[in-house]
Amino acid sequence: MDVVPLTRNQDVSEILHILRKEGDGKLPGFFGGNFKLSPEQQPLDTFLDPTGWGKGVAYVNGINLGRYWPMVGPQIRLYLPAPFLRRHPEENRIMLFEVDQVPGDRTVKLVDQPLLDSPANFSDS
């Protein structure tokens, strides 16, 4: 396996372009989706909730929000500052680099509250 550094936001976009053509849903892999704010909505600080996913790294509009591992914690939801979101009519892109498991519905939620103090679940196995 070759390691390829992602040094520019455009690198992530190029990977997505390739995956749209060749992606097979195998892990590890990139998973993405788009959404638009409604015309009357202003971007607000929010949190990305990856509950149901395994572990990986989340990006919004090419910006790395950080790692997630909801089964282990303690941080479950990732902070998404308002300036990272694009106003209507532009599209926003959520991308996850997932290494462990994918939920059947392949969705994440954007919520208005953090979830920071979940018990950390570690095992020695």
Short mmCIF file of C-alpha atoms in Angstrom, two decimals:
data_model
loop_
_atom_site.label_atom_id
_atom_site.label_comp_id
_atom_site.label_asym_id
_atom_site.label_seq_id
_atom_site.Cartn_x
_atom_site.Cartn_y
_atom_site.Cartn_z
CA MET A 1 0.00 0.00 0.00
CA ASP A 2 1.32 3.43 -0.93
CA VAL A 3 0.92 6.43 1.36
CA VAL A 4 -0.18 9.60 -0.40
CA PRO A 5 -0.12 12.87 1.59
CA LEU A 6 -3.10 15.19 1.25
CA THR A 7 -1.38 18.55 1.26
CA ARG A 8 -4.08 20.65 -0.41
CA ASN A 9 -7.87 20.81 -0.15
CA GLN A 10 -7.94 20.11 -3.89
CA ASP A 11 -6.28 16.73 -3.23
CA VAL A 12 -9.42 15.56 -1.42
CA SER A 13 -11.62 16.74 -4.30
CA GLU A 14 -9.47 14.83 -6.77
CA ILE A 15 -9.79 11.65 -4.70
CA LEU A 16 -13.57 12.05 -4.69
CA HIS A 17 -13.59 12.45 -8.46
CA ILE A 18 -11.69 9.17 -8.84
CA LEU A 19 -13.89 7.37 -6.30
CA ARG A 20 -17.08 8.41 -8.11
CA LYS A 21 -15.79 6.51 -11.12
CA GLU A 22 -14.19 3.52 -9.39
CA GLY A 23 -15.63 3.39 -5.85
CA ASP A 24 -16.90 0.02 -4.67
CA GLY A 25 -17.86 0.82 -1.06
CA LYS A 26 -15.06 -1.29 0.43
CA LEU A 27 -13.25 -0.21 3.58
CA PRO A 28 -11.24 1.78 4.21
CA GLY A 29 -12.90 4.29 1.94
CA PHE A 30 -14.29 7.76 1.38
CA PHE A 31 -18.03 8.41 1.69
CA GLY A 32 -19.58 11.74 0.83
CA GLY A 33 -22.79 13.64 0.44
CA ASN A 34 -24.01 17.14 -0.39
CA PHE A 35 -26.56 19.45 1.18
CA LYS A 36 -27.73 23.03 0.78
CA LEU A 37 -28.91 25.48 3.38
CA SER A 38 -32.39 26.85 2.69
CA PRO A 39 -32.52 30.41 1.25
CA GLU A 40 -33.59 31.93 4.58
CA GLN A 41 -31.03 29.98 6.66
CA GLN A 42 -27.85 31.61 7.88
CA PRO A 43 -24.85 29.37 8.61
CA LEU A 44 -24.62 28.73 12.35
CA ASP A 45 -22.13 26.89 14.54
CA THR A 46 -23.21 23.25 14.63
CA PHE A 47 -21.93 19.76 15.39
CA LEU A 48 -21.51 16.78 13.09
CA ASP A 49 -22.82 13.58 14.72
CA PRO A 50 -21.28 10.42 13.19
CA THR A 51 -23.17 7.99 15.46
CA GLY A 52 -23.43 4.62 13.73
CA TRP A 53 -20.16 4.99 11.84
CA GLY A 54 -17.01 3.16 12.96
CA LYS A 55 -13.96 5.40 13.10
CA GLY A 56 -12.33 7.80 10.72
CA VAL A 57 -11.87 11.43 9.78
CA ALA A 58 -14.58 13.96 8.81
CA TYR A 59 -14.28 16.80 6.30
CA VAL A 60 -16.72 19.58 5.43
CA ASN A 61 -16.07 21.54 2.25
CA GLY A 62 -12.53 20.18 2.17
CA ILE A 63 -11.75 21.25 5.75
CA ASN A 64 -10.68 18.57 8.22
CA LEU A 65 -12.99 18.62 11.27
CA GLY A 66 -11.02 15.90 13.04
CA ARG A 67 -11.23 12.25 13.89
CA TYR A 68 -14.34 10.47 15.11
CA TRP A 69 -14.75 7.16 16.93
CA PRO A 70 -18.22 7.24 18.49
CA MET A 71 -18.03 3.75 20.02
CA VAL A 72 -14.96 4.73 22.07
CA GLY A 73 -15.48 8.44 22.80
CA PRO A 74 -15.17 10.52 24.84
CA GLN A 75 -15.97 13.10 22.11
CA ILE A 76 -18.78 11.96 19.84
CA ARG A 77 -19.81 15.06 17.88
CA LEU A 78 -17.36 17.24 15.96
CA TYR A 79 -17.58 21.02 16.11
CA LEU A 80 -18.46 22.62 12.77
CA PRO A 81 -17.95 26.42 12.86
CA ALA A 82 -20.42 28.55 10.88
CA PRO A 83 -17.72 30.05 8.59
CA PHE A 84 -16.99 26.54 7.24
CA LEU A 85 -20.53 26.34 5.78
CA ARG A 86 -21.55 27.81 2.43
CA ARG A 87 -24.69 29.93 2.12
CA HIS A 88 -27.54 29.13 -0.23
CA PRO A 89 -27.45 28.44 -3.20
CA GLU A 90 -23.99 26.87 -2.89
CA GLU A 91 -23.68 23.20 -1.94
CA ASN A 92 -21.90 21.96 1.16
CA ARG A 93 -19.96 18.69 0.98
CA ILE A 94 -19.54 16.28 3.88
CA MET A 95 -16.92 13.59 3.40
CA LEU A 96 -15.90 10.81 5.78
CA PHE A 97 -12.79 8.70 5.50
CA GLU A 98 -14.08 5.55 7.21
CA VAL A 99 -11.86 2.64 8.24
CA ASP A 100 -14.11 0.42 10.36
CA GLN A 101 -17.87 0.19 9.70
CA VAL A 102 -20.57 1.92 7.68
CA PRO A 103 -24.19 2.23 8.86
CA GLY A 104 -26.88 0.92 6.54
CA ASP A 105 -28.36 4.36 5.92
CA ARG A 106 -24.94 6.01 5.37
CA THR A 107 -26.03 9.26 7.04
CA VAL A 108 -24.71 11.72 9.60
CA LYS A 109 -26.65 14.36 11.51
CA LEU A 110 -25.99 18.04 12.02
CA VAL A 111 -27.13 18.99 15.52
CA ASP A 112 -26.97 22.06 17.76
CA GLN A 113 -25.44 20.48 20.89
CA PRO A 114 -22.05 18.89 21.57
CA LEU A 115 -21.69 15.40 23.05
CA LEU A 116 -18.33 15.49 24.78
CA ASP A 117 -18.33 13.42 27.94
CA SER A 118 -19.37 9.96 26.84
CA PRO A 119 -17.59 7.16 28.68
CA ALA A 120 -14.41 6.04 26.96
CA ASN A 121 -14.70 2.36 26.05
CA PHE A 122 -11.28 0.77 25.78
CA SER A 123 -10.40 -2.90 25.66
CA ASP A 124 -7.07 -4.69 25.78
CA SER A 125 -7.93 -7.01 22.91
#
